[in-house]
Short mmCIF file of C-alpha atoms and ligand atoms in Angstrom, two decimals:
data_model
loop_
_atom_site.label_atom_id
_atom_site.label_comp_id
_atom_site.label_asym_id
_atom_site.label_seq_id
_atom_site.Cartn_x
_atom_site.Cartn_y
_atom_site.Cartn_z
CA MET A 1 19.26 -34.39 -35.37
CA VAL A 2 18.64 -37.74 -37.10
CA HIS A 3 17.24 -37.65 -40.66
CA LYS A 4 15.31 -40.82 -41.48
CA PHE A 5 15.11 -42.27 -44.98
CA ASP A 6 14.26 -45.58 -46.64
CA ALA A 7 17.72 -45.75 -48.17
CA ILE A 8 21.02 -43.93 -47.80
CA ILE A 9 23.35 -43.98 -50.79
CA LEU A 10 26.97 -42.96 -50.28
CA GLY A 11 28.38 -41.24 -53.39
CA ALA A 12 26.63 -39.19 -56.07
CA GLY A 13 28.59 -40.65 -58.95
CA ALA A 14 27.35 -42.70 -61.88
CA ALA A 15 26.29 -45.77 -59.90
CA GLY A 16 24.88 -43.91 -56.88
CA LEU A 17 22.72 -41.57 -58.98
CA MET A 18 21.33 -44.41 -61.12
CA CYS A 19 20.52 -46.42 -57.99
CA ALA A 20 18.82 -43.39 -56.42
CA ILE A 21 16.68 -42.80 -59.53
CA GLU A 22 15.47 -46.42 -59.65
CA ALA A 23 14.72 -46.54 -55.92
CA GLY A 24 13.08 -43.09 -55.93
CA LYS A 25 10.85 -44.06 -58.84
CA ARG A 26 9.64 -47.00 -56.73
CA GLY A 27 8.55 -44.60 -54.01
CA ARG A 28 11.51 -44.99 -51.68
CA ARG A 29 12.67 -41.95 -49.72
CA VAL A 30 16.31 -41.74 -50.73
CA ALA A 31 19.21 -39.59 -49.52
CA VAL A 32 22.45 -39.49 -51.52
CA LEU A 33 25.36 -38.28 -49.41
CA GLU A 34 28.18 -36.84 -51.51
CA ARG A 35 31.50 -35.60 -50.17
CA ALA A 36 32.17 -33.19 -53.05
CA ASN A 37 30.50 -29.85 -53.71
CA ARG A 38 28.67 -31.22 -56.74
CA ALA A 39 27.34 -34.49 -58.10
CA GLY A 40 28.96 -36.51 -60.89
CA LYS A 41 32.36 -34.83 -60.95
CA LYS A 42 34.00 -37.83 -62.62
CA ILE A 43 31.28 -37.98 -65.25
CA LEU A 44 32.08 -34.36 -66.12
CA ILE A 45 35.72 -35.11 -66.95
CA SER A 46 35.05 -38.47 -68.59
CA GLY A 47 35.59 -39.19 -72.25
CA GLY A 48 37.63 -36.00 -72.67
CA GLY A 49 34.63 -33.96 -71.40
CA ARG A 50 32.13 -35.68 -73.70
CA CYS A 51 31.43 -38.79 -71.56
CA ASN A 52 31.65 -42.10 -73.38
CA PHE A 53 28.51 -43.14 -71.54
CA THR A 54 28.09 -46.67 -72.91
CA ASN A 55 29.12 -49.11 -75.61
CA VAL A 56 26.61 -50.72 -77.95
CA HIS A 57 28.67 -53.94 -78.05
CA CYS A 58 28.68 -54.36 -74.27
CA SER A 59 28.80 -57.99 -73.14
CA PRO A 60 30.18 -59.77 -70.06
CA GLU A 61 33.42 -60.53 -71.98
CA HIS A 62 34.31 -56.84 -71.70
CA PHE A 63 34.80 -57.10 -67.93
CA TYR A 64 37.45 -58.47 -65.58
CA SER A 65 36.55 -59.93 -62.20
CA ALA A 66 37.68 -62.85 -60.05
CA ASN A 67 34.24 -64.23 -60.95
CA PRO A 68 33.68 -63.51 -64.65
CA HIS A 69 30.02 -64.58 -64.38
CA PHE A 70 29.08 -62.12 -61.66
CA ALA A 71 28.30 -59.10 -63.87
CA LYS A 72 26.07 -61.04 -66.30
CA SER A 73 22.78 -60.69 -64.45
CA ALA A 74 22.93 -56.92 -63.86
CA LEU A 75 24.25 -56.25 -67.39
CA ALA A 76 21.40 -58.25 -68.90
CA ARG A 77 18.76 -56.37 -66.92
CA PHE A 78 20.02 -52.85 -67.71
CA THR A 79 21.48 -52.69 -71.20
CA PRO A 80 23.11 -49.95 -73.30
CA SER A 81 19.69 -49.49 -75.00
CA ASP A 82 18.10 -48.78 -71.61
CA PHE A 83 20.61 -46.01 -71.02
CA THR A 84 20.34 -44.55 -74.53
CA ALA A 85 16.54 -44.54 -74.13
CA LEU A 86 17.04 -42.27 -71.12
CA VAL A 87 19.50 -40.09 -73.06
CA GLU A 88 16.99 -39.81 -75.93
CA LYS A 89 14.11 -39.02 -73.54
CA HIS A 90 16.16 -35.99 -72.44
CA ARG A 91 16.91 -35.09 -76.10
CA ILE A 92 20.65 -35.24 -75.54
CA PRO A 93 22.47 -35.39 -78.88
CA TYR A 94 25.06 -38.19 -79.11
CA HIS A 95 27.10 -40.09 -81.66
CA GLU A 96 28.97 -43.36 -82.07
CA LYS A 97 32.70 -42.74 -82.31
CA THR A 98 34.56 -46.00 -82.90
CA LEU A 99 34.09 -49.58 -81.76
CA GLY A 100 30.54 -48.95 -80.53
CA GLN A 101 31.51 -46.13 -78.16
CA LEU A 102 28.68 -43.60 -77.59
CA PHE A 103 29.65 -40.01 -76.71
CA CYS A 104 27.69 -36.79 -76.09
CA ASP A 105 27.83 -34.37 -79.04
CA ARG A 106 28.00 -31.39 -76.68
CA SER A 107 29.36 -32.16 -73.24
CA ALA A 108 29.30 -34.59 -70.32
CA GLN A 109 27.36 -31.91 -68.45
CA ASP A 110 24.28 -33.14 -70.36
CA ILE A 111 24.55 -36.54 -68.67
CA VAL A 112 24.98 -35.08 -65.18
CA GLU A 113 22.02 -32.73 -65.69
CA MET A 114 19.93 -35.64 -66.96
CA LEU A 115 20.73 -37.71 -63.86
CA GLU A 116 20.05 -34.75 -61.55
CA THR A 117 16.71 -34.08 -63.24
CA GLU A 118 15.72 -37.75 -62.96
CA CYS A 119 16.69 -37.67 -59.27
CA ARG A 120 14.62 -34.55 -58.68
CA ASP A 121 11.60 -36.09 -60.46
CA ALA A 122 11.96 -39.21 -58.33
CA GLY A 123 12.07 -37.14 -55.12
CA VAL A 124 15.69 -38.05 -54.33
CA GLN A 125 17.61 -35.74 -52.00
CA ILE A 126 21.25 -35.20 -52.95
CA ILE A 127 23.13 -33.79 -49.99
CA LEU A 128 26.48 -32.32 -51.06
CA ASN A 129 29.56 -31.55 -48.94
CA SER A 130 28.73 -34.53 -46.73
CA LYS A 131 31.90 -35.91 -45.23
CA ILE A 132 31.12 -39.28 -43.64
CA HIS A 133 32.72 -39.65 -40.22
CA GLU A 134 31.22 -42.94 -39.16
CA ILE A 135 28.90 -45.72 -40.23
CA ARG A 136 27.10 -47.51 -37.44
CA CYS A 137 24.66 -50.38 -37.33
CA ALA A 138 21.73 -49.45 -35.06
CA ASP A 139 18.14 -50.03 -36.06
CA GLY A 140 19.38 -50.24 -39.67
CA PHE A 141 22.36 -48.08 -40.58
CA ILE A 142 23.44 -44.67 -39.35
CA ALA A 143 25.75 -42.48 -41.41
CA ARG A 144 27.21 -39.66 -39.32
CA THR A 145 28.60 -36.56 -41.00
CA GLU A 146 30.26 -33.63 -39.20
CA SER A 147 26.97 -32.18 -37.99
CA GLU A 148 24.19 -34.62 -38.83
CA GLU A 149 23.05 -38.21 -38.70
CA PHE A 150 21.17 -40.09 -41.42
CA GLN A 151 19.36 -43.31 -40.62
CA ALA A 152 17.89 -45.95 -42.95
CA PRO A 153 17.29 -49.70 -43.04
CA VAL A 154 19.38 -49.81 -46.22
CA LEU A 155 22.87 -48.50 -46.99
CA VAL A 156 24.23 -48.48 -50.54
CA VAL A 157 27.96 -47.92 -50.95
CA ALA A 158 28.68 -46.21 -54.29
CA THR A 159 31.87 -44.37 -53.43
CA GLY A 160 33.86 -45.49 -56.48
CA GLY A 161 37.51 -46.50 -56.62
CA LEU A 162 40.81 -44.87 -55.74
CA SER A 163 41.61 -43.34 -59.10
CA ILE A 164 42.09 -39.58 -59.47
CA PRO A 165 42.36 -38.66 -55.76
CA LYS A 166 42.35 -34.96 -56.60
CA LEU A 167 38.72 -35.38 -57.70
CA GLY A 168 37.86 -36.63 -54.22
CA ALA A 169 38.33 -40.40 -54.48
CA THR A 170 38.50 -41.98 -51.02
CA SER A 171 38.86 -45.46 -49.58
CA LEU A 172 35.55 -45.17 -47.70
CA GLY A 173 33.86 -47.96 -49.67
CA TYR A 174 36.64 -50.43 -48.93
CA ASP A 175 36.78 -49.28 -45.28
CA ILE A 176 33.05 -49.98 -44.87
CA ALA A 177 33.46 -53.40 -46.50
CA ARG A 178 36.26 -54.19 -44.02
CA GLN A 179 34.25 -52.83 -41.09
CA PHE A 180 31.50 -55.36 -41.87
CA GLY A 181 33.96 -58.21 -42.45
CA LEU A 182 33.64 -58.42 -46.25
CA ASN A 183 36.59 -59.67 -48.27
CA ILE A 184 38.34 -57.30 -50.68
CA ARG A 185 40.23 -58.38 -53.77
CA GLU A 186 43.53 -56.50 -53.94
CA THR A 187 43.08 -53.14 -55.66
CA ARG A 188 45.39 -51.70 -58.32
CA PRO A 189 45.35 -48.88 -60.86
CA ALA A 190 43.90 -49.95 -64.23
CA LEU A 191 43.37 -48.34 -67.63
CA VAL A 192 46.57 -46.51 -66.79
CA PRO A 193 49.71 -45.54 -68.77
CA LEU A 194 52.72 -47.81 -68.23
CA VAL A 195 56.14 -46.49 -67.19
CA LEU A 196 59.18 -47.93 -68.95
CA GLY A 197 62.38 -49.03 -67.23
CA ARG A 198 65.36 -46.67 -67.28
CA LYS A 199 67.01 -48.18 -70.39
CA ASP A 200 63.84 -48.27 -72.54
CA ARG A 201 62.94 -44.79 -71.36
CA ALA A 202 66.34 -43.46 -72.48
CA GLU A 203 65.95 -45.21 -75.82
CA TYR A 204 62.37 -44.27 -76.73
CA CYS A 205 60.85 -41.52 -74.61
CA ASP A 206 62.34 -38.58 -76.52
CA LEU A 207 59.81 -39.71 -79.17
CA ALA A 208 56.93 -38.67 -76.85
CA GLY A 209 53.82 -37.93 -78.89
CA VAL A 210 54.52 -40.53 -81.58
CA SER A 211 51.75 -43.10 -82.00
CA ALA A 212 51.14 -46.26 -84.03
CA GLU A 213 48.45 -48.91 -84.47
CA VAL A 214 49.73 -52.06 -82.75
CA GLU A 215 48.47 -55.20 -81.06
CA VAL A 216 49.49 -55.59 -77.43
CA PHE A 217 49.41 -58.89 -75.55
CA ALA A 218 49.60 -59.82 -71.86
CA ASP A 219 48.15 -62.60 -69.75
CA HIS A 220 45.96 -64.16 -72.49
CA SER A 221 44.48 -60.79 -73.51
CA ALA A 222 45.16 -58.84 -76.70
CA PHE A 223 44.11 -55.40 -77.89
CA ARG A 224 44.63 -53.97 -81.36
CA GLU A 225 44.43 -50.20 -81.11
CA LYS A 226 46.69 -47.13 -81.01
CA MET A 227 49.80 -46.99 -78.80
CA LEU A 228 51.33 -43.68 -77.80
CA ILE A 229 54.88 -43.02 -76.60
CA THR A 230 54.88 -40.66 -73.60
CA HIS A 231 57.61 -38.84 -71.67
CA ARG A 232 57.84 -41.74 -69.22
CA GLY A 233 56.56 -44.75 -71.12
CA LEU A 234 53.65 -46.01 -73.16
CA SER A 235 50.00 -45.05 -73.32
CA GLY A 236 47.18 -44.85 -75.89
CA PRO A 237 44.11 -47.10 -75.94
CA ALA A 238 46.01 -50.36 -76.64
CA VAL A 239 48.33 -49.86 -73.66
CA LEU A 240 45.59 -48.58 -71.31
CA GLN A 241 43.58 -51.69 -72.12
CA ILE A 242 46.47 -54.08 -71.50
CA SER A 243 47.46 -52.28 -68.27
CA THR A 244 44.44 -53.88 -66.56
CA CYS A 245 45.91 -57.38 -67.08
CA TRP A 246 49.54 -56.42 -66.55
CA ARG A 247 51.15 -57.39 -63.23
CA GLU A 248 54.41 -56.07 -61.76
CA HIS A 249 57.60 -57.77 -62.98
CA SER A 250 55.86 -59.27 -65.99
CA THR A 251 56.26 -58.33 -69.63
CA ILE A 252 53.95 -57.17 -72.39
CA ARG A 253 54.40 -58.17 -76.02
CA ILE A 254 53.80 -55.66 -78.78
CA ASP A 255 53.15 -56.57 -82.41
CA LEU A 256 54.25 -53.47 -84.30
CA ALA A 257 52.82 -54.68 -87.59
CA PRO A 258 49.69 -56.70 -86.84
CA GLY A 259 48.55 -58.76 -89.80
CA ARG A 260 51.38 -57.57 -92.06
CA ASP A 261 54.38 -59.10 -93.75
CA ALA A 262 56.68 -56.38 -92.45
CA THR A 263 59.85 -57.40 -94.28
CA LEU A 264 58.40 -58.32 -97.68
CA ALA A 265 59.52 -55.02 -99.20
CA ILE A 266 63.08 -55.56 -97.89
CA ARG A 267 63.23 -59.07 -99.31
CA GLU A 268 62.07 -57.77 -102.68
CA ALA A 269 64.22 -54.64 -102.69
CA LYS A 270 66.94 -54.22 -105.31
CA GLU A 271 69.39 -53.67 -102.53
CA ARG A 272 68.79 -55.01 -99.04
CA ASN A 273 70.11 -52.39 -96.63
CA MET A 274 69.06 -50.06 -93.80
CA ALA A 275 67.47 -47.59 -96.21
CA ALA A 276 65.25 -50.36 -97.63
CA ALA A 277 64.44 -51.55 -94.10
CA ARG A 278 63.53 -48.05 -92.95
CA SER A 279 61.18 -47.46 -95.86
CA ALA A 280 59.58 -50.89 -95.30
CA LEU A 281 58.86 -50.14 -91.62
CA GLN A 282 57.69 -46.61 -92.35
CA VAL A 283 54.70 -48.05 -94.18
CA PHE A 284 53.14 -48.94 -90.82
CA LEU A 285 55.19 -46.99 -88.23
CA PRO A 286 55.81 -43.25 -87.99
CA LYS A 287 59.17 -42.33 -89.54
CA ARG A 288 60.99 -41.41 -86.32
CA PHE A 289 59.81 -44.52 -84.49
CA ALA A 290 60.66 -46.82 -87.42
CA THR A 291 64.18 -45.37 -87.62
CA ARG A 292 64.76 -45.60 -83.87
CA TRP A 293 63.37 -49.09 -83.55
CA LEU A 294 65.52 -50.31 -86.44
CA ASP A 295 68.65 -48.66 -85.01
CA LEU A 296 68.02 -50.64 -81.82
CA HIS A 297 67.06 -53.88 -83.61
CA ALA A 298 69.36 -53.74 -86.62
CA PRO A 299 69.52 -57.08 -88.45
CA GLN A 300 72.82 -58.95 -88.16
CA ALA A 301 72.88 -59.44 -91.93
CA TRP A 302 70.56 -59.13 -94.94
CA THR A 303 70.15 -62.85 -95.53
CA ASN A 304 66.68 -64.45 -95.68
CA ARG A 305 67.30 -65.98 -92.28
CA ALA A 306 68.25 -62.61 -90.72
CA LEU A 307 65.14 -61.03 -92.24
CA GLU A 308 63.00 -63.83 -90.82
CA GLU A 309 64.43 -62.95 -87.42
CA LEU A 310 63.66 -59.25 -88.01
CA GLU A 311 60.10 -60.18 -89.02
CA ARG A 312 59.75 -62.16 -85.79
CA GLU A 313 61.06 -59.25 -83.72
CA VAL A 314 58.73 -56.71 -85.35
CA HIS A 315 55.78 -58.86 -84.27
CA ASN A 316 57.24 -59.63 -80.83
CA TRP A 317 58.65 -56.51 -79.23
CA VAL A 318 58.84 -57.58 -75.59
CA VAL A 319 58.83 -54.81 -73.01
CA GLU A 320 59.03 -55.07 -69.22
CA PRO A 321 57.33 -51.99 -67.79
CA ALA A 322 58.79 -50.67 -64.53
CA GLY A 323 55.33 -49.81 -63.24
CA THR A 324 52.24 -47.75 -63.94
CA GLU A 325 51.48 -44.04 -63.60
CA GLY A 326 49.41 -44.99 -60.54
CA TYR A 327 46.02 -43.87 -59.27
CA GLU A 328 46.80 -40.23 -60.21
CA LYS A 329 46.41 -41.16 -63.88
CA ALA A 330 44.35 -44.36 -63.73
CA GLU A 331 40.89 -44.27 -65.23
CA VAL A 332 39.66 -46.99 -62.91
CA THR A 333 40.57 -49.19 -59.95
CA ALA A 334 40.71 -52.92 -60.58
CA GLY A 335 39.88 -55.31 -57.73
CA GLY A 336 37.59 -54.25 -54.89
CA VAL A 337 34.76 -55.76 -52.89
CA ASP A 338 34.82 -59.51 -53.58
CA THR A 339 31.85 -60.50 -55.73
CA ASP A 340 31.53 -63.71 -53.66
CA GLU A 341 30.24 -61.44 -50.90
CA LEU A 342 27.39 -60.02 -53.00
CA SER A 343 24.20 -61.17 -54.69
CA SER A 344 24.67 -60.78 -58.45
CA LYS A 345 20.96 -59.94 -58.78
CA THR A 346 20.74 -57.15 -56.21
CA MET A 347 24.34 -56.29 -55.18
CA GLU A 348 23.31 -56.86 -51.54
CA SER A 349 25.84 -58.29 -49.13
CA ARG A 350 25.22 -61.97 -48.39
CA ARG A 351 26.44 -61.54 -44.81
CA VAL A 352 24.97 -58.15 -43.92
CA PRO A 353 21.34 -57.73 -45.02
CA GLY A 354 20.57 -54.17 -46.13
CA LEU A 355 24.16 -53.36 -47.13
CA PHE A 356 24.76 -52.97 -50.87
CA PHE A 357 27.87 -52.23 -52.98
CA ILE A 358 27.64 -50.94 -56.56
CA GLY A 359 29.86 -49.48 -59.30
CA GLU A 360 33.62 -49.31 -59.30
CA VAL A 361 34.07 -50.24 -55.62
CA VAL A 362 33.08 -53.80 -56.62
CA ASP A 363 35.61 -56.19 -58.17
CA VAL A 364 34.28 -55.69 -61.71
CA THR A 365 36.42 -53.69 -64.14
CA GLY A 366 35.44 -52.89 -67.70
CA HIS A 367 37.52 -52.45 -70.81
CA LEU A 368 38.10 -48.94 -72.10
CA GLY A 369 35.24 -47.64 -74.24
CA GLY A 370 32.12 -46.92 -72.17
CA PHE A 371 32.01 -50.29 -70.37
CA ASN A 372 32.80 -48.92 -66.91
CA PHE A 373 29.89 -46.52 -67.04
CA GLN A 374 27.65 -49.33 -68.30
CA TRP A 375 28.65 -51.35 -65.23
CA ALA A 376 27.92 -48.35 -62.98
CA TRP A 377 24.45 -47.86 -64.54
CA ALA A 378 23.64 -51.60 -64.53
CA SER A 379 24.81 -52.35 -60.99
CA GLY A 380 23.14 -49.15 -59.76
CA ALA A 381 19.85 -50.11 -61.41
CA ALA A 382 20.06 -53.67 -60.04
CA ALA A 383 20.40 -52.39 -56.48
CA GLY A 384 17.89 -49.55 -56.95
CA ARG A 385 15.21 -52.01 -58.06
CA ALA A 386 15.84 -54.17 -54.99
CA LEU A 387 15.53 -51.43 -52.37
C1 FAD B 1 39.59 -39.26 -66.47
C2 FAD B 1 38.56 -40.35 -66.51
C3 FAD B 1 37.81 -40.53 -67.65
C4 FAD B 1 36.89 -41.58 -67.72
N1 FAD B 1 36.14 -41.73 -68.85
C5 FAD B 1 35.26 -42.74 -68.94
C6 FAD B 1 34.44 -42.89 -70.09
O1 FAD B 1 34.43 -42.04 -70.99
N2 FAD B 1 33.62 -43.98 -70.14
C7 FAD B 1 33.52 -44.90 -69.12
O2 FAD B 1 32.77 -45.86 -69.22
N3 FAD B 1 34.26 -44.74 -67.99
C8 FAD B 1 35.10 -43.69 -67.88
N4 FAD B 1 35.82 -43.53 -66.73
C9 FAD B 1 35.57 -44.45 -65.59
C10 FAD B 1 34.26 -44.02 -64.89
O3 FAD B 1 34.32 -42.65 -64.61
C11 FAD B 1 34.06 -44.80 -63.61
O4 FAD B 1 34.16 -46.18 -63.86
C12 FAD B 1 32.69 -44.49 -63.00
O5 FAD B 1 32.61 -43.12 -62.72
C13 FAD B 1 32.46 -45.29 -61.74
O6 FAD B 1 31.23 -44.90 -61.18
P1 FAD B 1 30.98 -44.96 -59.60
O7 FAD B 1 29.66 -44.33 -59.38
O8 FAD B 1 31.23 -46.32 -59.11
O9 FAD B 1 32.13 -44.06 -58.99
P2 FAD B 1 32.35 -42.48 -59.16
O10 FAD B 1 31.73 -41.99 -60.41
O11 FAD B 1 33.79 -42.27 -58.93
O12 FAD B 1 31.49 -41.86 -57.98
C14 FAD B 1 31.84 -42.04 -56.63
C15 FAD B 1 31.30 -40.85 -55.88
O13 FAD B 1 31.49 -41.09 -54.49
C16 FAD B 1 31.97 -39.90 -53.90
N5 FAD B 1 32.72 -40.25 -52.68
C17 FAD B 1 33.94 -40.84 -52.60
N6 FAD B 1 34.30 -40.97 -51.32
C18 FAD B 1 33.29 -40.44 -50.57
C19 FAD B 1 33.08 -40.27 -49.20
N7 FAD B 1 34.04 -40.60 -48.31
N8 FAD B 1 31.92 -39.72 -48.78
C20 FAD B 1 30.96 -39.34 -49.67
N9 FAD B 1 31.12 -39.44 -50.99
C21 FAD B 1 32.27 -40.01 -51.46
C22 FAD B 1 32.85 -39.27 -54.96
O14 FAD B 1 33.06 -37.90 -54.73
C23 FAD B 1 32.05 -39.57 -56.21
O15 FAD B 1 31.12 -38.55 -56.49
C24 FAD B 1 36.72 -42.47 -66.61
C25 FAD B 1 37.46 -42.26 -65.46
C26 FAD B 1 38.36 -41.21 -65.40
C27 FAD B 1 39.14 -41.01 -64.13
#
């Protein structure tokens, strides 16, 4: 049996649900086909269960893409205030944590329920446990699941990226893009912990759990936030952020004392020695990390010149990660459907009328801090208003 709709949306995640709401409100008959047994599974685990649903400082500079201008139009037409207005309409309590990040007070469940309610009110049908077997082009698009066929003149691909496969991530979105001849920018795990090489791991990873405020640099980007030592490498917000710009076989640079004169106290100490150095570094690094780092970067002497060198090293700890923790641990997938293929106003394919791509499957990747959801809402709304 063929079920006919005005629009079929693949994926009941953040972008797919927002798109469905906007299209449904405009009177379109919308079906959302979702592979999992419930909608918004990734939203539920996001932000440590409290969903960092947007960021009040959101601007196009918070996104990476081969075309940095692409996201501007959608972001301007659906802003963080538009999303918070929806959150407030549903009386969901929320708070600003740090750096403009908005989180639910209670749980991410509030956001999923809000989106489901909006879908219901807009007459959207969410069809769960729908495994897509085939997409065909015939009088519009046909999506075939195990037992049924759905037909519509419009197909919106909102199947997300490859991160967290155990939550049901699949490559369907990229496969459909390939099927229709669209270019894909190489995908890679992003917002992901970095794994250290064998030597660095042996030297630092027994300190797992230790964290410090640092500034991390790679490929013209810099982030000043917390870094965390893990059992296999480095994590924490600063490292997750920089992981998006890091490429294999390249280095990252870590300033362990951003904005500080790290060796002043040693230079002014009565006696310049390791004890003075340790207490100087412990002002800004946890004790165990300061001691270990100094053992491995002990100054050659206690002369002014040697201390200048130590100062330089504290601000320029260069590390060559061996890799990342991969899609299993990545918050997002960088790369994806090439933005050159899509209209920045509507997210519709330039080559294949009626075919849209939204959310993480597109080559737009946000910084950590609510920006990826804002892209999902904004790109979803842009497409939904064009259906
Ligand atoms: C642990 C974790 C925490 C995060 N926390 C935050 C946060 O706090 N703030 C933030 O901004 N971002 C966060 N993110 C990133 C954010 O979740 C994503 O950027 C966002 O969910 C992308 O939305 P999307 O709709 O494009 O994809 P998704 O939300 O991943 O939705 C895609 C949907 O498509 C479905 N699907 C996939 N394949 C198929 C198929 N073959 N057939 C049918 N359906 C399919 C999936 O089951 C899923 O429901 C987090 C990510 C992770 C992994």
